[in-house]
Short mmCIF file of C-alpha atoms in Angstrom, two decimals:
data_model
loop_
_atom_site.label_atom_id
_atom_site.label_comp_id
_atom_site.label_asym_id
_atom_site.label_seq_id
_atom_site.Cartn_x
_atom_site.Cartn_y
_atom_site.Cartn_z
CA MET T 1 -23.30 -40.10 -35.84
CA LYS T 2 -25.28 -42.03 -33.24
CA LYS T 3 -28.22 -40.86 -31.30
CA VAL T 4 -27.39 -41.58 -27.66
CA VAL T 5 -29.33 -41.32 -24.41
CA VAL T 6 -27.51 -40.94 -21.11
CA THR T 7 -29.59 -41.34 -17.95
CA GLY T 8 -28.36 -39.96 -14.66
CA ALA T 9 -26.67 -37.30 -16.68
CA GLY T 10 -27.13 -34.74 -13.99
CA GLY T 11 -24.77 -36.71 -11.81
CA PHE T 12 -21.02 -37.19 -11.62
CA ILE T 13 -20.32 -40.10 -14.05
CA GLY T 14 -23.33 -39.43 -16.27
CA GLY T 15 -22.43 -35.82 -16.76
CA GLN T 16 -18.82 -36.66 -17.71
CA LEU T 17 -20.14 -39.40 -20.05
CA ALA T 18 -22.61 -37.15 -21.82
CA LYS T 19 -19.91 -34.56 -22.38
CA LYS T 20 -17.46 -37.14 -23.87
CA ILE T 21 -20.02 -38.65 -26.17
CA LYS T 22 -21.04 -35.23 -27.47
CA GLU T 23 -17.29 -34.47 -28.03
CA MET T 24 -17.13 -37.57 -30.16
CA GLY T 25 -19.70 -36.09 -32.45
CA HIS T 26 -22.74 -37.94 -31.57
CA GLN T 27 -26.30 -36.59 -30.79
CA VAL T 28 -26.93 -36.74 -27.08
CA ARG T 29 -30.03 -36.61 -24.91
CA ALA T 30 -29.23 -36.24 -21.18
CA VAL T 31 -31.92 -37.25 -18.64
CA ASP T 32 -31.90 -36.81 -14.77
CA ILE T 33 -34.53 -36.33 -12.12
CA LYS T 34 -32.77 -33.31 -10.56
CA PRO T 35 -33.77 -29.72 -11.60
CA LEU T 36 -31.22 -28.44 -14.20
CA THR T 37 -29.95 -25.96 -11.70
CA LEU T 38 -28.61 -28.88 -9.60
CA TRP T 39 -26.89 -30.84 -12.44
CA TYR T 40 -23.21 -31.21 -11.94
CA GLN T 41 -22.45 -30.49 -15.51
CA ILE T 42 -24.40 -29.12 -18.50
CA THR T 43 -22.77 -29.59 -21.85
CA PRO T 44 -23.64 -27.22 -24.75
CA GLY T 45 -25.43 -28.83 -27.58
CA VAL T 46 -26.88 -31.65 -25.49
CA GLU T 47 -30.63 -32.00 -25.12
CA ASN T 48 -31.50 -32.08 -21.40
CA LEU T 49 -34.69 -33.60 -20.01
CA VAL T 50 -35.78 -33.55 -16.39
CA LEU T 51 -37.75 -36.77 -15.88
CA ASP T 52 -38.35 -39.25 -13.06
CA LEU T 53 -37.42 -42.51 -14.77
CA LYS T 54 -39.10 -44.67 -12.10
CA ILE T 55 -42.26 -43.69 -14.01
CA LYS T 56 -42.73 -46.04 -17.02
CA GLU T 57 -44.25 -43.37 -19.38
CA ASN T 58 -41.16 -41.11 -18.80
CA CYS T 59 -38.79 -43.85 -20.01
CA TYR T 60 -40.54 -44.12 -23.27
CA GLN T 61 -40.32 -40.35 -23.63
CA ALA T 62 -36.65 -40.39 -22.79
CA LEU T 63 -35.77 -43.11 -25.29
CA ASN T 64 -38.09 -42.28 -28.22
CA GLY T 65 -36.29 -41.65 -31.41
CA TYR T 66 -32.82 -42.71 -30.13
CA GLU T 67 -30.61 -45.68 -30.83
CA GLU T 68 -28.38 -46.40 -27.77
CA VAL T 69 -28.81 -46.02 -24.02
CA PHE T 70 -26.36 -45.65 -21.21
CA ASN T 71 -28.26 -46.19 -17.92
CA LEU T 72 -26.45 -44.58 -15.00
CA ALA T 73 -29.61 -43.36 -13.23
CA ALA T 74 -29.85 -44.60 -9.62
CA ASP T 75 -30.50 -43.30 -6.12
CA MET T 76 -27.17 -43.91 -4.60
CA GLY T 77 -24.21 -42.46 -2.78
CA GLY T 78 -21.26 -43.52 -0.55
CA MET T 79 -21.54 -46.01 2.34
CA GLY T 80 -23.06 -43.33 4.59
CA PHE T 81 -26.03 -43.18 2.16
CA ILE T 82 -26.55 -46.70 1.08
CA GLU T 83 -26.43 -48.16 4.54
CA THR T 84 -29.25 -45.83 5.70
CA HIS T 85 -31.42 -45.67 2.54
CA LYS T 86 -31.88 -49.30 1.53
CA ALA T 87 -35.46 -48.95 0.41
CA ASP T 88 -34.59 -45.82 -1.71
CA CYS T 89 -31.78 -47.75 -3.37
CA MET T 90 -34.06 -50.77 -4.01
CA LEU T 91 -36.57 -48.48 -5.74
CA SER T 92 -34.03 -47.88 -8.55
CA VAL T 93 -35.05 -51.26 -9.84
CA LEU T 94 -38.06 -49.37 -11.40
CA ILE T 95 -35.68 -47.29 -13.50
CA ASN T 96 -33.79 -50.12 -15.20
CA THR T 97 -36.97 -52.34 -15.55
CA HIS T 98 -38.92 -49.55 -17.27
CA LEU T 99 -35.95 -48.37 -19.43
CA LEU T 100 -35.45 -52.00 -20.62
CA MET T 101 -39.14 -52.24 -21.55
CA ALA T 102 -38.97 -48.96 -23.40
CA ALA T 103 -35.71 -50.11 -25.11
CA ARG T 104 -37.36 -53.33 -26.26
CA ASP T 105 -40.41 -51.58 -27.57
CA LEU T 106 -38.67 -48.67 -29.26
CA GLY T 107 -36.01 -50.65 -31.12
CA ILE T 108 -33.03 -49.50 -29.13
CA LYS T 109 -29.86 -51.09 -30.58
CA ARG T 110 -27.60 -51.28 -27.50
CA PHE T 111 -28.21 -50.76 -23.79
CA PHE T 112 -25.53 -50.22 -21.20
CA TYR T 113 -26.21 -50.85 -17.44
CA ALA T 114 -24.06 -49.42 -14.71
CA SER T 115 -23.85 -52.05 -11.95
CA SER T 116 -21.58 -52.11 -8.87
CA ALA T 117 -19.06 -54.05 -6.97
CA CYS T 118 -21.70 -54.12 -4.18
CA VAL T 119 -23.09 -57.10 -6.02
CA TYR T 120 -20.29 -59.26 -4.72
CA ASN T 121 -20.65 -61.86 -2.02
CA GLY T 122 -19.93 -60.24 1.38
CA GLU T 123 -18.26 -63.37 2.73
CA LYS T 124 -15.44 -62.96 0.16
CA GLN T 125 -14.70 -59.33 1.51
CA THR T 126 -13.95 -60.01 5.13
CA ASP T 127 -10.13 -59.71 4.85
CA PRO T 128 -8.41 -56.31 4.17
CA ASN T 129 -5.70 -58.28 2.37
CA SER T 130 -8.14 -60.27 0.26
CA PRO T 131 -7.33 -60.78 -3.42
CA GLY T 132 -9.39 -58.92 -6.13
CA LEU T 133 -12.90 -59.92 -6.75
CA LYS T 134 -13.53 -62.09 -9.83
CA GLU T 135 -16.77 -61.73 -11.74
CA SER T 136 -17.72 -65.24 -10.59
CA ASP T 137 -17.62 -64.05 -7.02
CA ALA T 138 -21.09 -62.52 -7.24
CA TYR T 139 -22.51 -66.02 -6.78
CA PRO T 140 -23.65 -67.52 -4.50
CA ALA T 141 -25.43 -64.30 -3.99
CA LEU T 142 -24.80 -62.36 -0.72
CA CYS T 143 -24.84 -58.81 -1.90
CA GLU T 144 -24.61 -55.39 -0.08
CA ASP T 145 -28.02 -55.12 1.43
CA GLY T 146 -30.37 -52.96 -0.43
CA TYR T 147 -28.21 -51.23 -3.09
CA GLY T 148 -26.25 -54.37 -3.98
CA TRP T 149 -29.36 -56.60 -4.40
CA GLU T 150 -31.02 -54.04 -6.66
CA LYS T 151 -27.92 -54.01 -8.85
CA LEU T 152 -27.74 -57.83 -9.08
CA PHE T 153 -31.37 -58.11 -9.86
CA SER T 154 -31.04 -55.46 -12.63
CA GLU T 155 -28.06 -57.33 -14.09
CA ARG T 156 -30.33 -60.34 -14.41
CA MET T 157 -32.98 -58.24 -16.07
CA CYS T 158 -30.44 -57.17 -18.63
CA ARG T 159 -29.38 -60.75 -19.25
CA HIS T 160 -33.05 -62.02 -19.78
CA PHE T 161 -34.05 -59.09 -22.03
CA THR T 162 -31.01 -60.29 -24.20
CA GLU T 163 -32.10 -63.79 -24.11
CA ASP T 164 -35.81 -63.33 -24.52
CA PHE T 165 -36.03 -60.23 -26.82
CA GLY T 166 -32.63 -59.98 -28.50
CA LEU T 167 -31.79 -56.61 -26.96
CA ILE T 168 -28.03 -56.15 -26.88
CA THR T 169 -27.09 -55.32 -23.32
CA ARG T 170 -23.71 -54.67 -21.71
CA VAL T 171 -23.07 -54.53 -17.94
CA ALA T 172 -20.12 -53.10 -16.05
CA ARG T 173 -19.58 -53.59 -12.26
CA PHE T 174 -18.14 -50.18 -11.22
CA HIS T 175 -15.71 -50.16 -8.33
CA ASN T 176 -15.30 -46.79 -6.44
CA VAL T 177 -15.13 -43.87 -9.03
CA TYR T 178 -13.75 -40.44 -8.03
CA GLY T 179 -12.71 -37.19 -9.71
CA PRO T 180 -13.67 -33.59 -10.17
CA PHE T 181 -17.35 -32.60 -10.69
CA GLY T 182 -18.45 -35.15 -8.05
CA THR T 183 -20.26 -35.02 -4.82
CA TYR T 184 -17.92 -34.10 -1.90
CA ASP T 185 -20.41 -33.32 0.91
CA GLY T 186 -23.92 -33.86 1.98
CA GLY T 187 -23.74 -37.58 2.84
CA ARG T 188 -23.64 -39.18 -0.60
CA GLU T 189 -19.88 -38.67 -1.23
CA LYS T 190 -17.39 -41.46 -1.71
CA ALA T 191 -14.35 -41.82 0.49
CA PRO T 192 -11.76 -39.93 -1.80
CA ALA T 193 -13.96 -36.83 -1.99
CA ALA T 194 -14.97 -37.05 1.72
CA ILE T 195 -11.33 -37.35 2.79
CA CYS T 196 -10.24 -34.47 0.50
CA ARG T 197 -13.05 -32.24 1.91
CA LYS T 198 -12.20 -33.14 5.59
CA VAL T 199 -8.45 -32.38 5.08
CA ILE T 200 -9.22 -29.03 3.28
CA GLU T 201 -11.73 -27.93 5.95
CA GLY T 202 -9.26 -28.89 8.63
CA LYS T 203 -6.51 -26.97 7.05
CA LEU T 204 -8.72 -23.94 6.56
CA ALA T 205 -9.93 -23.97 10.18
CA LYS T 206 -6.53 -25.05 11.48
CA LYS T 207 -8.04 -28.12 13.09
CA LYS T 208 -5.90 -30.82 14.64
CA GLU T 209 -8.13 -33.90 14.20
CA ILE T 210 -9.79 -35.79 11.42
CA ILE T 211 -12.64 -38.29 12.01
CA ILE T 212 -12.18 -41.54 10.08
CA TRP T 213 -15.02 -44.00 9.60
CA GLY T 214 -13.95 -47.47 10.83
CA ASP T 215 -10.45 -48.33 11.99
CA GLY T 216 -8.81 -47.15 8.79
CA HIS T 217 -7.51 -50.62 7.81
CA GLN T 218 -10.43 -51.42 5.50
CA THR T 219 -9.27 -51.50 1.91
CA ARG T 220 -10.70 -50.43 -1.39
CA SER T 221 -9.64 -49.57 -5.00
CA PHE T 222 -10.44 -46.14 -6.57
CA MET T 223 -10.88 -45.51 -10.28
CA TYR T 224 -10.36 -42.06 -11.71
CA ILE T 225 -13.15 -40.81 -13.82
CA ASP T 226 -11.31 -40.67 -17.09
CA ASP T 227 -10.60 -44.44 -16.82
CA CYS T 228 -14.18 -45.04 -15.98
CA ILE T 229 -15.43 -43.15 -19.10
CA GLN T 230 -13.05 -45.03 -21.33
CA GLY T 231 -14.04 -48.35 -19.84
CA ILE T 232 -17.77 -47.61 -20.19
CA LEU T 233 -17.40 -46.74 -23.93
CA ASP T 234 -15.15 -49.72 -24.74
CA ILE T 235 -17.46 -52.24 -22.89
CA MET T 236 -20.53 -50.78 -24.65
CA ASN T 237 -18.91 -51.36 -28.12
CA SER T 238 -17.46 -54.72 -27.22
CA ASN T 239 -18.73 -58.28 -27.59
CA ILE T 240 -18.64 -58.88 -23.84
CA LEU T 241 -21.82 -60.70 -22.98
CA GLU T 242 -21.52 -61.07 -19.24
CA PRO T 243 -21.17 -58.48 -16.37
CA ILE T 244 -17.52 -57.39 -16.05
CA ASN T 245 -15.43 -55.48 -13.51
CA LEU T 246 -14.66 -51.92 -14.23
CA GLY T 247 -12.24 -50.76 -11.53
CA SER T 248 -8.71 -49.99 -10.57
CA ALA T 249 -6.60 -52.91 -9.21
CA GLU T 250 -4.55 -50.45 -7.09
CA MET T 251 -5.80 -51.42 -3.57
CA VAL T 252 -5.13 -49.02 -0.67
CA SER T 253 -6.32 -48.79 2.93
CA ILE T 254 -8.35 -45.78 4.09
CA ASN T 255 -5.35 -44.83 6.24
CA GLN T 256 -3.19 -44.79 3.12
CA LEU T 257 -5.84 -42.81 1.34
CA VAL T 258 -5.62 -40.13 4.13
CA ASP T 259 -1.79 -40.26 3.89
CA PHE T 260 -2.03 -39.41 0.14
CA VAL T 261 -4.45 -36.47 0.73
CA GLU T 262 -2.43 -35.09 3.65
CA GLU T 263 0.72 -35.18 1.36
CA ILE T 264 -1.09 -33.30 -1.36
CA ALA T 265 -2.38 -30.74 1.21
CA ASN T 266 0.90 -30.60 2.96
CA TYR T 267 -1.10 -30.72 6.26
CA LYS T 268 -1.23 -33.44 8.85
CA LEU T 269 -4.03 -34.31 11.23
CA GLN T 270 -4.47 -36.60 14.14
CA ARG T 271 -6.86 -39.40 13.30
CA LYS T 272 -9.86 -40.20 15.41
CA TYR T 273 -11.56 -43.42 14.46
CA ASP T 274 -15.37 -43.72 14.58
CA LEU T 275 -15.93 -47.45 14.85
CA ASN T 276 -19.74 -47.00 14.86
CA ALA T 277 -19.92 -45.14 11.55
CA PRO T 278 -20.97 -46.98 8.33
CA LYS T 279 -17.75 -48.61 6.93
CA GLY T 280 -18.87 -51.40 4.48
CA VAL T 281 -16.87 -54.52 3.89
CA ARG T 282 -13.28 -55.02 5.18
CA GLY T 283 -11.60 -55.56 1.86
CA ARG T 284 -12.57 -54.95 -1.83
CA ASN T 285 -10.51 -54.81 -4.92
CA SER T 286 -11.04 -55.46 -8.59
CA ASP T 287 -9.60 -58.48 -10.35
CA ASN T 288 -8.97 -57.17 -13.84
CA THR T 289 -8.01 -60.53 -15.54
CA ARG T 290 -11.21 -60.70 -17.59
CA ILE T 291 -11.22 -57.01 -18.87
CA LYS T 292 -7.65 -57.32 -19.87
CA GLN T 293 -8.38 -60.48 -21.79
CA TYR T 294 -11.21 -58.78 -23.63
CA LEU T 295 -10.06 -55.33 -24.17
CA GLY T 296 -6.27 -55.55 -23.66
CA TRP T 297 -6.73 -52.65 -21.18
CA GLU T 298 -7.52 -51.88 -17.58
CA PRO T 299 -7.93 -48.66 -15.55
CA SER T 300 -4.51 -47.51 -14.84
CA ILE T 301 -4.36 -43.80 -13.82
CA PRO T 302 -2.47 -43.85 -10.40
CA LEU T 303 -4.44 -42.89 -7.39
CA LYS T 304 -2.01 -40.12 -6.29
CA GLU T 305 -2.37 -38.56 -9.75
CA GLY T 306 -6.10 -38.57 -9.81
CA LEU T 307 -6.34 -37.45 -6.22
CA LYS T 308 -4.26 -34.32 -6.86
CA ILE T 309 -6.70 -33.24 -9.56
CA THR T 310 -9.68 -34.02 -7.40
CA TYR T 311 -8.23 -32.31 -4.34
CA ASP T 312 -7.52 -29.08 -6.25
CA TRP T 313 -11.08 -29.06 -7.66
CA ILE T 314 -12.75 -29.61 -4.22
CA ASN T 315 -10.45 -27.07 -2.66
CA GLU T 316 -11.56 -24.49 -5.29
CA GLN T 317 -15.22 -25.33 -4.68
CA ILE T 318 -14.95 -24.93 -0.89
CA ASN T 319 -13.00 -21.72 -1.06
CA GLU T 320 -15.42 -20.20 -3.60
CA ASN T 321 -18.48 -21.37 -1.64
CA GLN T 322 -17.31 -20.36 1.94
CA GLY T 323 -20.26 -18.65 3.74
CA LYS T 324 -22.93 -19.87 1.32
CA ASP T 325 -25.78 -22.20 2.23
CA THR T 326 -25.08 -25.71 0.80
CA LYS T 327 -28.46 -25.72 -0.97
CA ASP T 328 -27.49 -22.55 -2.91
CA VAL T 329 -24.21 -23.99 -4.13
CA VAL T 330 -23.96 -24.87 -7.82
CA PHE T 331 -20.83 -26.58 -9.10
CA ASN T 332 -18.66 -24.81 -11.60
CA LYS T 333 -19.52 -25.80 -15.08
CA PHE T 334 -17.19 -26.65 -17.86
#
């Protein structure tokens, strides 16, 4: 049995990860800045701490007595959030920096850092039909402003803590992750959840239109949460020394994503394109050559399959919470 800390455990990916690690028989301490009433999931038998990890002393409290750390804590969200909260995103550098210092001083054995495909050079993402991004495409550096630069800097911090202090660090560059128990409204949601919500609300209200950010031709890949959790655990326990892609190689346009959700909902909407809305890069996909070489595996759950599960969960939430103030809504727990 290992003693494992999961930071950002009140969020979507962190909550799923804490639950999985507990199910594997390990002792888990879950940490998040949000009040417990706002955590997306709470797993029985897990120790839960509410701490602001931007504060150095709190990082020492969070890690004291434990062996491994999965750092998923960050101030982040979908494109609508990160394009308008660049300073807030940059301040997450304090979390990883202070956690690394605490890990070094407290004898942590392994440290996982959740990075992002937003570290990649924007000039390599101007074509919707561009090939998948290789790990080397992060340099020369031209990251997503704000959020991407913080992620790239924190990757380098992990590398240098390994070189200078011998701390074993692992870094995965997440491409878009989706699934149940994730944010679907409020401005921080990613495209799959946002489209599911818009179609569900349109169907309930018998609306005719759906607003799409951008022209709908921009492309992305979307990784289902179960693939993400498996990848995190496999990378943490591997001998992979450098940052590595963790994402699906199934690239779709936003228009195709809407097609899939409309098919699941059995409801069609006319599309109205908002060309002034935040829309990010034109094309982004994951080149999985390296992860297949290292692990003999890559994320493979088809988008249509994962979307159906996600749509059904969001549909349940919206129907149960109709008429409630958003601030009073707490997601269903496992």
